[in-house]
Amino acid sequence: MKILVLNGPNLNLLGRREPDIYGTATYDDLTAAVRRHAEKLGVEVEIRQSNHEGDLVDWIGEAIGTADGIVLNPAAYTHTSVALLDAVLAAGIPTVEVHLSDLTKREAFRQISFVRAACIATVMGHGIAGYTEAMDLLVKR
Ligand code: DQA
């Protein structure tokens, strides 16, 4: 089984970015935790991050026929991107939406997620552990 982990804008700045909201763990800590968990589960994993919406759309499209599941933190594009919603719908690959922070406790504009309608589950507010929980959900499925 192969899982694709996609991260949207500014997640490369984890650790120094609003640590009171996102924690002090860095992006490298995140990728290390995901790789360790993939090894434990016995699955292949590919991890990518981009600040550009089109990159994320391209990578979801390219995952057709190569990935069995997607863990997706679209970051700010969660709240704006119909293109990402359409990409996940078009790919037809089981996708779990992940957010480090608990969006239900944040600003009104973060209560909208376009991509959620195409996802099998949403994990939020669990920090980096949310990524490994999402991987577990995909493997169980
Ligand atoms: C985020 C939440 C988004 O609202 C925000 O724009 C992000 C990160 C999260 O992981 O909590 O960049 O997706």
CSV table of C-alpha atoms and ligand atoms in Angstrom, one decimal:
chain,number,residue,atom,x,y,z
A,1,MET,CA,0.0,0.0,0.0
A,2,LYS,CA,1.2,3.5,-0.8
A,3,ILE,CA,0.1,6.6,1.0
A,4,LEU,CA,0.7,10.1,-0.3
A,5,VAL,CA,1.0,12.9,2.3
A,6,LEU,CA,0.3,16.4,1.0
A,7,ASN,CA,0.9,19.6,2.8
A,8,GLY,CA,-0.2,23.0,1.7
A,9,PRO,CA,1.2,26.6,2.2
A,10,ASN,CA,3.3,27.6,5.2
A,11,LEU,CA,3.5,24.2,6.7
A,12,ASN,CA,7.2,24.2,5.7
A,13,LEU,CA,7.5,26.9,8.5
A,14,LEU,CA,6.2,24.6,11.2
A,15,GLY,CA,8.1,25.1,14.5
A,16,ARG,CA,8.6,28.8,14.0
A,17,ARG,CA,5.1,29.6,12.7
A,18,GLU,CA,2.6,30.7,15.4
A,19,PRO,CA,3.9,28.1,17.9
A,20,ASP,CA,1.0,28.8,20.3
A,21,ILE,CA,-1.3,27.4,17.6
A,22,TYR,CA,0.8,24.9,15.7
A,23,GLY,CA,3.3,23.8,18.3
A,24,THR,CA,7.1,23.8,18.3
A,25,ALA,CA,7.7,20.7,16.3
A,26,THR,CA,9.2,21.4,12.9
A,27,TYR,CA,8.3,20.3,9.4
A,28,ASP,CA,11.2,17.8,9.6
A,29,ASP,CA,9.8,16.4,12.8
A,30,LEU,CA,6.5,16.0,11.0
A,31,THR,CA,8.0,14.1,8.1
A,32,ALA,CA,10.1,12.0,10.5
A,33,ALA,CA,7.0,11.0,12.5
A,34,VAL,CA,5.1,10.1,9.3
A,35,ARG,CA,8.0,8.0,8.0
A,36,ARG,CA,8.4,6.2,11.3
A,37,HIS,CA,4.7,5.4,11.3
A,38,ALA,CA,4.7,4.2,7.7
A,39,GLU,CA,7.5,1.8,8.6
A,40,LYS,CA,5.6,0.5,11.6
A,41,LEU,CA,2.5,0.0,9.4
A,42,GLY,CA,4.5,-1.6,6.6
A,43,VAL,CA,3.3,0.9,4.0
A,44,GLU,CA,5.1,3.0,1.5
A,45,VAL,CA,4.9,6.8,2.0
A,46,GLU,CA,5.6,9.8,-0.1
A,47,ILE,CA,5.5,13.3,1.5
A,48,ARG,CA,5.2,16.6,-0.3
A,49,GLN,CA,4.7,20.2,0.6
A,50,SER,CA,4.0,23.2,-1.6
A,51,ASN,CA,2.9,26.8,-1.2
A,52,HIS,CA,1.2,26.7,-4.6
A,53,GLU,CA,-2.3,25.4,-5.1
A,54,GLY,CA,-1.6,24.1,-8.6
A,55,ASP,CA,1.2,21.9,-7.3
A,56,LEU,CA,-1.2,20.2,-4.9
A,57,VAL,CA,-3.8,19.8,-7.7
A,58,ASP,CA,-1.1,18.3,-10.0
A,59,TRP,CA,0.1,15.9,-7.3
A,60,ILE,CA,-3.4,14.6,-6.5
A,61,GLY,CA,-4.0,14.0,-10.2
A,62,GLU,CA,-0.7,12.2,-10.6
A,63,ALA,CA,-1.6,10.0,-7.6
A,64,ILE,CA,-4.2,8.2,-9.7
A,65,GLY,CA,-3.0,4.6,-10.2
A,66,THR,CA,0.0,5.1,-7.9
A,67,ALA,CA,-1.4,5.9,-4.5
A,68,ASP,CA,-4.0,4.0,-2.4
A,69,GLY,CA,-4.7,6.8,0.0
A,70,ILE,CA,-4.0,10.4,0.5
A,71,VAL,CA,-3.4,12.4,3.8
A,72,LEU,CA,-4.2,16.0,2.9
A,73,ASN,CA,-3.5,19.1,4.9
A,74,PRO,CA,-4.5,21.8,2.4
A,75,ALA,CA,-3.7,24.5,5.0
A,76,ALA,CA,-5.2,27.9,4.0
A,77,TYR,CA,-6.5,26.3,0.7
A,78,THR,CA,-8.9,24.3,2.8
A,79,HIS,CA,-11.0,27.4,3.1
A,80,THR,CA,-10.8,28.7,-0.5
A,81,SER,CA,-10.1,25.9,-3.0
A,82,VAL,CA,-12.8,24.4,-5.2
A,83,ALA,CA,-9.9,23.2,-7.4
A,84,LEU,CA,-8.6,20.9,-4.6
A,85,LEU,CA,-12.1,19.6,-3.9
A,86,ASP,CA,-12.5,18.8,-7.6
A,87,ALA,CA,-9.0,17.2,-7.7
A,88,VAL,CA,-9.9,14.8,-4.8
A,89,LEU,CA,-13.3,14.0,-6.4
A,90,ALA,CA,-11.6,13.4,-9.8
A,91,ALA,CA,-8.9,11.2,-8.4
A,92,GLY,CA,-11.3,8.9,-6.5
A,93,ILE,CA,-8.6,8.0,-4.0
A,94,PRO,CA,-9.6,7.7,-0.3
A,95,THR,CA,-8.4,10.9,1.3
A,96,VAL,CA,-8.3,12.0,4.9
A,97,GLU,CA,-8.3,15.8,5.7
A,98,VAL,CA,-5.9,16.7,8.5
A,99,HIS,CA,-5.4,19.9,10.4
A,100,LEU,CA,-2.9,20.4,13.2
A,101,SER,CA,-5.1,22.9,15.0
A,102,ASP,CA,-8.8,22.5,16.0
A,103,LEU,CA,-10.6,24.6,13.4
A,104,THR,CA,-13.8,24.5,15.4
A,105,LYS,CA,-12.2,26.8,18.0
A,106,ARG,CA,-10.8,29.3,15.5
A,107,GLU,CA,-12.0,32.1,13.2
A,108,ALA,CA,-15.3,31.9,11.3
A,109,PHE,CA,-13.5,31.8,7.9
A,110,ARG,CA,-11.8,28.6,9.0
A,111,GLN,CA,-15.1,26.8,9.6
A,112,ILE,CA,-15.5,26.3,5.9
A,113,SER,CA,-13.7,23.4,4.3
A,114,PHE,CA,-14.3,22.9,0.6
A,115,VAL,CA,-12.3,19.7,0.4
A,116,ARG,CA,-14.1,18.0,3.3
A,117,ALA,CA,-17.0,16.9,1.1
A,118,ALA,CA,-14.6,14.7,-0.9
A,119,CYS,CA,-12.8,13.2,2.1
A,120,ILE,CA,-13.6,10.0,4.0
A,121,ALA,CA,-12.7,11.6,7.4
A,122,THR,CA,-11.3,14.7,9.0
A,123,VAL,CA,-8.8,14.7,11.9
A,124,MET,CA,-8.1,18.0,13.5
A,125,GLY,CA,-6.6,19.4,16.7
A,126,HIS,CA,-4.2,16.5,17.4
A,127,GLY,CA,-1.1,18.2,16.0
A,128,ILE,CA,1.4,15.8,14.3
A,129,ALA,CA,-0.4,12.8,15.7
A,130,GLY,CA,-3.3,13.6,13.5
A,131,TYR,CA,-1.2,12.6,10.5
A,132,THR,CA,-0.5,9.1,11.9
A,133,GLU,CA,-4.1,8.8,12.9
A,134,ALA,CA,-5.1,9.6,9.3
A,135,MET,CA,-2.7,6.9,8.1
A,136,ASP,CA,-4.3,4.4,10.4
A,137,LEU,CA,-7.7,5.2,9.1
A,138,LEU,CA,-6.5,4.7,5.5
A,139,VAL,CA,-4.8,1.4,6.3
A,140,LYS,CA,-7.9,0.1,8.2
A,141,ARG,CA,-10.0,0.9,5.2
B,1,DQA,C1,-4.2,24.3,9.2
B,1,DQA,C2,-5.4,25.3,9.5
B,1,DQA,C3,-5.6,26.3,8.4
B,1,DQA,O1,-6.7,27.1,8.7
B,1,DQA,C4,-4.4,27.1,8.3
B,1,DQA,O2,-4.5,28.0,7.2
B,1,DQA,C5,-3.1,26.4,8.1
B,1,DQA,C6,-2.9,25.1,8.9
B,1,DQA,C7,-3.9,23.4,10.3
B,1,DQA,O3,-3.1,22.4,10.1
B,1,DQA,O4,-4.3,23.6,11.5
B,1,DQA,O5,-2.2,26.8,7.4
B,1,DQA,O6,-4.5,23.6,8.1
